[in-house]
Structure formats: C-alpha cells, structure tokens
CSV table of C-alpha atoms in Angstrom, one decimal:
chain,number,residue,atom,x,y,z
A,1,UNK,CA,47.1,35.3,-21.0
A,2,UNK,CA,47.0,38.1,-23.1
A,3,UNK,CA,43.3,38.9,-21.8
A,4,UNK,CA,44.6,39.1,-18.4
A,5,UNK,CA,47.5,41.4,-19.0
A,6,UNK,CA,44.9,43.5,-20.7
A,7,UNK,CA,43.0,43.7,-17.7
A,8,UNK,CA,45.7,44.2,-15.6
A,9,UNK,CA,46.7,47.4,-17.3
A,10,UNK,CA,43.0,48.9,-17.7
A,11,UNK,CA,43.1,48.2,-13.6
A,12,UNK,CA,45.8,50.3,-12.8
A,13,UNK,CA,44.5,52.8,-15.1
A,14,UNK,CA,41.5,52.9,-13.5
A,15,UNK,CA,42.9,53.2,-10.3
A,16,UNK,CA,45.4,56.0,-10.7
A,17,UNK,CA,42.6,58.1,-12.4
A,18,UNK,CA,40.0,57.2,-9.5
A,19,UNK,CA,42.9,58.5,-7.2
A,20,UNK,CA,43.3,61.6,-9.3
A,21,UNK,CA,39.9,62.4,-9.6
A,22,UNK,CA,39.1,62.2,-5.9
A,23,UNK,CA,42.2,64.8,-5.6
A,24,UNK,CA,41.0,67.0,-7.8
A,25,UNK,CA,37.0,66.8,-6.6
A,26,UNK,CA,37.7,67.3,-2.8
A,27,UNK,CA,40.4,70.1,-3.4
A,28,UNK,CA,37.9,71.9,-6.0
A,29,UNK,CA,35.2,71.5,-3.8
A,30,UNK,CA,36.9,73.0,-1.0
A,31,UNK,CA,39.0,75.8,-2.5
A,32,UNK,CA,36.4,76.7,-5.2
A,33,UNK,CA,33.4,74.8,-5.1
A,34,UNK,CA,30.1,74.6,-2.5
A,35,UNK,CA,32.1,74.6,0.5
A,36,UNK,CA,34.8,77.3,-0.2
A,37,UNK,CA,35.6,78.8,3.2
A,38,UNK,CA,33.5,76.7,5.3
A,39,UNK,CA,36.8,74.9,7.0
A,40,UNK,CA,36.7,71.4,7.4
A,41,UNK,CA,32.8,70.8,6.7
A,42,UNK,CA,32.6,68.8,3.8
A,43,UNK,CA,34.5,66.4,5.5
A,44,UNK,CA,31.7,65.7,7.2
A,45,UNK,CA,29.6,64.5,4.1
A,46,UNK,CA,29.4,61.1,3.2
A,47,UNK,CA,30.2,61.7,-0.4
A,48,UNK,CA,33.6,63.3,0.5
A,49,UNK,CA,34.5,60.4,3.1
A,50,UNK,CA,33.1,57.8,0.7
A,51,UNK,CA,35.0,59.2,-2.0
A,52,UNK,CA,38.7,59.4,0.1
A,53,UNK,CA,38.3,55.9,1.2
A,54,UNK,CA,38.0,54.3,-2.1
A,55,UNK,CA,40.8,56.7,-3.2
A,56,UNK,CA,43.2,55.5,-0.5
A,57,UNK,CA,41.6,52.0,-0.9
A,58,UNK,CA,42.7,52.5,-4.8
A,59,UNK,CA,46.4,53.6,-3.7
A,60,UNK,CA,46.4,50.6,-1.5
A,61,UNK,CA,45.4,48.1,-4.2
A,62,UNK,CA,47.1,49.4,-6.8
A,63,UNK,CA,50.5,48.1,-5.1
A,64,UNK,CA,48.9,44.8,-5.5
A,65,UNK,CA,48.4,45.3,-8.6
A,66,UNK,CA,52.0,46.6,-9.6
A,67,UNK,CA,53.8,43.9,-7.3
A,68,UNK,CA,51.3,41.3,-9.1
A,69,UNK,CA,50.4,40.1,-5.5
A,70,UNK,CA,47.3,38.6,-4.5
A,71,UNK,CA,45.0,41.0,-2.3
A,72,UNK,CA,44.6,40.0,1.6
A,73,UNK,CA,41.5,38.5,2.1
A,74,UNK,CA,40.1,41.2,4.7
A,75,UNK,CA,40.8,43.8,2.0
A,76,UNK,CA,38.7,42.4,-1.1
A,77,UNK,CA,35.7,42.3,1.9
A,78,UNK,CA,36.5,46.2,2.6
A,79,UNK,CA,36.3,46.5,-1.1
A,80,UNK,CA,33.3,45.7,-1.3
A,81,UNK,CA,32.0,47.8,1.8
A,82,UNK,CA,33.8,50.6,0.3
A,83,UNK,CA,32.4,50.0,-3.0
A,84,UNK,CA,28.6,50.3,-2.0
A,85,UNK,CA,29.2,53.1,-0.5
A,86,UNK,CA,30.6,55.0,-3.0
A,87,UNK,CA,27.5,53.8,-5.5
A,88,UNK,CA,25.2,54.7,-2.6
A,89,UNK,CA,26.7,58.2,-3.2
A,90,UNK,CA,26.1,57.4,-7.2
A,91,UNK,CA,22.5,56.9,-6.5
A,92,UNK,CA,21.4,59.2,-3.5
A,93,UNK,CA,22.7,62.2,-5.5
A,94,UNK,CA,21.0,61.0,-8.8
A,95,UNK,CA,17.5,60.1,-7.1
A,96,UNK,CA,17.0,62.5,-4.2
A,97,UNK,CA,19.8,65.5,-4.2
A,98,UNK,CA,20.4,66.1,-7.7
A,99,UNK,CA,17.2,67.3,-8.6
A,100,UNK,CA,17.2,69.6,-5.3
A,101,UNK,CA,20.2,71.4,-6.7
A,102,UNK,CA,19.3,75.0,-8.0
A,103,UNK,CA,22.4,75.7,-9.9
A,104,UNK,CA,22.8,74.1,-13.6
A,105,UNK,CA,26.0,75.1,-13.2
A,106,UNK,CA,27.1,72.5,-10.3
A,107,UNK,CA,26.2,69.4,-12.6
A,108,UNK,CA,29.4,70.5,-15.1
A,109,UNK,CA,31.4,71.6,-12.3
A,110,UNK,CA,34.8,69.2,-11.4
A,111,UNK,CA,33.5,68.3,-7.9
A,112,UNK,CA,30.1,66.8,-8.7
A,113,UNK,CA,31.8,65.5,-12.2
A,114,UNK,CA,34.2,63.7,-10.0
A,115,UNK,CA,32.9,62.9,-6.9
A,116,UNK,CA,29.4,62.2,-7.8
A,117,UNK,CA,30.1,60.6,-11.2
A,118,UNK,CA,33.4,59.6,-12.4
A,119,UNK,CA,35.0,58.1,-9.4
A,120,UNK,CA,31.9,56.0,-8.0
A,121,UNK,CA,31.8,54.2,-12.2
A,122,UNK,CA,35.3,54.0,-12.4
A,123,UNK,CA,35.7,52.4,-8.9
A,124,UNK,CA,32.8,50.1,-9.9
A,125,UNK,CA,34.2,48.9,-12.7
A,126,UNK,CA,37.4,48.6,-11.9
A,127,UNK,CA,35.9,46.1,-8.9
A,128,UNK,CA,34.4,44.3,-11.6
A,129,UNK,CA,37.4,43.7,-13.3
A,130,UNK,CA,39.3,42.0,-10.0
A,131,UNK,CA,40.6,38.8,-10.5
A,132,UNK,CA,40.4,38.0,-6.5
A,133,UNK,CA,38.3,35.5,-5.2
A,134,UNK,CA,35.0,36.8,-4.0
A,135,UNK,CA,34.5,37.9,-0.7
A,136,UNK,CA,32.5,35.8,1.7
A,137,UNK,CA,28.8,36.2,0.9
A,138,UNK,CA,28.1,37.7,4.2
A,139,UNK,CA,29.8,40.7,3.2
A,140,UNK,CA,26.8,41.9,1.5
A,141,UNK,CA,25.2,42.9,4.9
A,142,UNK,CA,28.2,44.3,6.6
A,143,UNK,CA,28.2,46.9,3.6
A,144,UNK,CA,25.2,48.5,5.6
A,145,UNK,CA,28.1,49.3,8.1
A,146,UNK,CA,29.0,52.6,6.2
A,147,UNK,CA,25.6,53.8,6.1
A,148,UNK,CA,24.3,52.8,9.5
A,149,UNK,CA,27.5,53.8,10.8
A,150,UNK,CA,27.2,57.4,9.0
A,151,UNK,CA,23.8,58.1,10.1
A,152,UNK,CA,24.6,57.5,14.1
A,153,UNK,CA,27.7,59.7,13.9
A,154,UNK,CA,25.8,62.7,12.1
A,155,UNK,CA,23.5,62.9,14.8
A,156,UNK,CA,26.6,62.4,17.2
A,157,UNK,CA,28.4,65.2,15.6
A,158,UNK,CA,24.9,67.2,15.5
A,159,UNK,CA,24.0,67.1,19.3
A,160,UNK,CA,28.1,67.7,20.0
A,161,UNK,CA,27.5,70.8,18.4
A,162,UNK,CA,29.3,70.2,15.5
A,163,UNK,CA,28.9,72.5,12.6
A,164,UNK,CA,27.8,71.4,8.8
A,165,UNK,CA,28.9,74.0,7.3
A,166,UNK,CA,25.8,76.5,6.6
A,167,UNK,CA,23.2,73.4,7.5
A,168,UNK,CA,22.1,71.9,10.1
A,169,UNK,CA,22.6,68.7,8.4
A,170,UNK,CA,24.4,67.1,6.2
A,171,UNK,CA,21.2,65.7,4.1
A,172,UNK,CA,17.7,67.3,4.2
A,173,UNK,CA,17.1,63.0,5.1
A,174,UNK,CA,18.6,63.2,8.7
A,175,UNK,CA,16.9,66.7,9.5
A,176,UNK,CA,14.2,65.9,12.5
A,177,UNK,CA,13.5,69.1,13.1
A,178,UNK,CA,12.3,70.0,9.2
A,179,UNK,CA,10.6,66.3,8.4
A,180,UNK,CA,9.9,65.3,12.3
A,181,UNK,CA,9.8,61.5,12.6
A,182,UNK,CA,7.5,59.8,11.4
A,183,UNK,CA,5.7,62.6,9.3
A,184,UNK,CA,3.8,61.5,6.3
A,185,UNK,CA,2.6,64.8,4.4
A,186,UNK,CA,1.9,64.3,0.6
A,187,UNK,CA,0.6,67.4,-0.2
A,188,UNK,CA,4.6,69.2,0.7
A,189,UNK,CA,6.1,65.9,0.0
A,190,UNK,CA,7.8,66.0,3.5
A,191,UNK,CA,8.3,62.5,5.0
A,192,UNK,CA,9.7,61.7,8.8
A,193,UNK,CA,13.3,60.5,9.0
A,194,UNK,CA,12.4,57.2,10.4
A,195,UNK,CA,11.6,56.3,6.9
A,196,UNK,CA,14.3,58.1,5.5
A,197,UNK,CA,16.3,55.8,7.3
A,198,UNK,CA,14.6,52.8,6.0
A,199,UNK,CA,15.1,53.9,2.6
A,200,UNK,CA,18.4,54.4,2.6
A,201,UNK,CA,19.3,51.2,4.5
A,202,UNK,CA,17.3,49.1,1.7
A,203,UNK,CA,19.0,51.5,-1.0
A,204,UNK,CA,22.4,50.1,0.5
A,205,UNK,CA,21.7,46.5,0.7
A,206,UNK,CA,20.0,46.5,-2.3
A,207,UNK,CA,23.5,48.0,-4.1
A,208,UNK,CA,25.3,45.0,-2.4
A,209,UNK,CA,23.6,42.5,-3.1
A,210,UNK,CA,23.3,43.6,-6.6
A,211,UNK,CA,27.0,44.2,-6.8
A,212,UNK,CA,28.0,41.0,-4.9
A,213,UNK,CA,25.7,39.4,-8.1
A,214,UNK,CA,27.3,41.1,-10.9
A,215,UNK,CA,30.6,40.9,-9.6
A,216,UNK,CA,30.3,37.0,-9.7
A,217,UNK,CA,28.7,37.4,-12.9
A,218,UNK,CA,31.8,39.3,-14.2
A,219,UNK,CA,34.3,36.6,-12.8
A,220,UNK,CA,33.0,34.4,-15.5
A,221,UNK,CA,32.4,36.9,-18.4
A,222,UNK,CA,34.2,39.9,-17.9
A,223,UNK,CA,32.6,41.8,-21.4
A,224,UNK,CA,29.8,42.2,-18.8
A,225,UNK,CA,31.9,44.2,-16.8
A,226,UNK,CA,32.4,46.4,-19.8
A,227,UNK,CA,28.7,46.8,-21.0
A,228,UNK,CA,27.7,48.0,-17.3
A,229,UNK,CA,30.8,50.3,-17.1
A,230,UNK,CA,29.4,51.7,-20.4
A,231,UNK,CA,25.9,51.8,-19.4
A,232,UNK,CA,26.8,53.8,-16.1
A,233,UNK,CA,28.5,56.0,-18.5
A,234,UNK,CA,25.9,56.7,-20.2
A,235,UNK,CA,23.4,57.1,-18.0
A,236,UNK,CA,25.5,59.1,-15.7
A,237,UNK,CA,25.9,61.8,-18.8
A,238,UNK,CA,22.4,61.9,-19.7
A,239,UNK,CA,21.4,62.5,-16.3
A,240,UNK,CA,23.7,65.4,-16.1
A,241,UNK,CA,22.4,66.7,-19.6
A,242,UNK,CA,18.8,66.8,-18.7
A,243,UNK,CA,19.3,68.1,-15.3
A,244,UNK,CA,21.3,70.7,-17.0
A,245,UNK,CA,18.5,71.7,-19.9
A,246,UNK,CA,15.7,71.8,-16.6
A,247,UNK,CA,17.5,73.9,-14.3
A,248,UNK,CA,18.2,76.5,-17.3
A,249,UNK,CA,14.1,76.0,-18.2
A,250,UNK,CA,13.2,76.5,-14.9
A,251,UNK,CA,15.9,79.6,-14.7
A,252,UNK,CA,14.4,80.9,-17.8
A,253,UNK,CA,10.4,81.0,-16.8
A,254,UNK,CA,11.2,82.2,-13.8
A,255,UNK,CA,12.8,85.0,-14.9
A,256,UNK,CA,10.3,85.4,-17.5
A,257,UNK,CA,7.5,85.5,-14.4
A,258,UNK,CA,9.7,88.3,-12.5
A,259,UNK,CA,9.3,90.4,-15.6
A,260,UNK,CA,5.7,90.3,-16.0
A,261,UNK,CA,5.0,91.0,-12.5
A,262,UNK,CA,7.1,93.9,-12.7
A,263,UNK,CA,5.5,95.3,-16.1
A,264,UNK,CA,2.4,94.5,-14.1
C-alpha cells in the first residue's frame, strides 16, 4: 500500500513539472529563443505540438490522479500515441537535428532543455509508472498516426502557402526540393525524402513497440521504471555535454583557420 502511495505522489509530481516545463519551453522559445518574432511558426513544429499535447494530456490525467479515479480507457490508448510522439521528438533531435545545430549555446538553453529533454523523460516515465491497465496491443500501430499524420499536413500547410518561419520546412527530412525524392548521394550525404519518410515511420513504430514492451515490463516491476528514467537521464545530459564541448571545438578551429588566412 505504501508502494503505491509512493507512486502516486512521484506521478503527480511528474506531471505538474512536465506541465510547467512545456510552459516555460514554448513561451522561451517564442519570446526569447529560435523563433522570437516569427509569429505563430513554431507551432508548426512537431516538437512544440508534441510537447502541448502531452502537457494538456498531463493536466488532464493529473485530475485522475488527484480524484484517485481510474483513467477512461480511450485516454490510456492516446497516452500512448502521445507518448511516442513525444520520444520520437527525444530521438529525432538527438540522432539527426542535434548535431546540425551550430550554436553550443542552444543545448543549455530552457527550450531545448525542456522541450527536447526534460519533458519527453519525465512524460516517459511518468507513463511507466501508471497503474492503468494496458492499452489494447493494437495501439502500438495507431501511434504512427502522429507522425504520418504530421508529415501529410506539412506538405498541406507548404503548398497552402503557409510560412515556417525562416524555412521552407519544418525539418531538412521533408524538404523535396533540397534532397529530391529518391536521391541517394553519399559523397554530400543528401538522401531523397521518400526514405526520410521510411525512417521516420520505422523510428516511430519502433518507439512503440518498445514502449508498449517496457511499459508491461514495468507493470510487474516498477524499479525498472526507475533504472530507464535514470538511464534517459543520463544519457540525455551526456549528450548535451559532448555536443556542447564539439560545437565550442569546432568554434575554436574555425576561428583559429580565419586568423591564419588573414595573417596569410
């Protein structure tokens, strides 16, 4: 009994800071951050919308939570739709945008701390730590919905007219006109989108299934919900480290170069 109380308090901890830090990422972003005076833009980005709805979804289950109510049925499946979509945000910024970013300021800045970091491993482990019955098993492949559905609308919103801020498009993965369609160029590692899309739909089932997995795992042994939140943790900080220390190397030698070709 005790155990359970436990948990019950770390989960509406963990859902009143997930809702906090998705408040403070998207107003940072937008009133300090990368799209400061670009209007309504970011809002186009999966990793804001992926971020609000698992902040509302927070606010919503966290009245569960506090009323000690058992969470509708068609709501634990949207959690866990809303759940691999915020890791696929996790993930895709880690593997393929992260080490496109310039600045080694942005990795210690509150928007990508938050939106990029903190909320998708808090919202994944506060999942974890739900003591609802699992969702139906199908519910791993309707979790492609949120990417799928993401990927038509960009291109929806793009032929509408529909600006993305200062790009194009949203992710350098959906742009057709840079990578064509079923490019294959090692030499400028530039890849068509067709296989862009392939990745990222196997990125998203692959999350969750994997979730689905662990999350039955964790019904039955909850310490292993700790470990992974831990490991996330972890991993999540020395990935912000090292990307840190190579964009100030990088910054360094290149300014280093720009001298000696001016002495020269």
């Amino acid at each position: 009994m005790m155990d359970r109380i436990n948990t019950r308090s770390v989960r509406i901890t963990l859902k009143i800071l997930i809702v906090l830090f998705v408040i403070v990422g998207v107003i940072y972003q937008n009133l300090v951050g990368y799209f400061a005076g670009r209007g309504f833009s970011s809002y186009l980005y999966f990793t804001t919308q992926s971020n609000i709805i698992i902040g509302a979804l927070a606010m919503a289950l966290l009245v569960y939570d506090l009323k000690r109510r058992q969470t509708p049925k068609a709501l634990v499946a949207f959690h866990h739709i809303a759940i691999s979509a915020i890791m696929l945000t996790f993930i895709v910024f880690a593997l393929f945008l992260g080490p496109l970013v310039p600045d080694a300021s942005y990795f210690y800045s509150p928007s990508n701390l938050t939106l990029h970091n903190l909320v998708p491993i808090l919202a994944f482990f506060n999942y974890l730590l739900e003591e609802d019955e699992m969702p139906p098993r199908y519910v791993r492949y309707l979790a492609l919905i949120s990417g799928v559905s993401y990927m038509i609308a960009t291109y929806i919103f793009y032929f509408s007219g529909a600006s993305f801020g200062q790009n194009e498009f949203p992710y350098f993965f959906l742009n057709f006109k840079t990578n064509g369609w079923l490019t294959i160029d090692f030499v400028n590692w530039r890849f068509g989108i067709i296989y862009w899309w392939v990745v990222i739909v196997l990125v998203l089932l692959g999350i969750s299934v994997a979730t689905y997995e662990i999350k039955a795992k964790c019904k039955k042994n909850q310490r292993i919900a700790w470990k992974i939140f831990i490991f996330l943790l972890s991993l999540a900080t020395i990935f912000i480290l090292m990307s840190v220390i190579i964009k100030l190397s990088m910054g360094v030698a290149l300014h280093e170069t720009s001298i000696k070709v001016l002495i020269r």
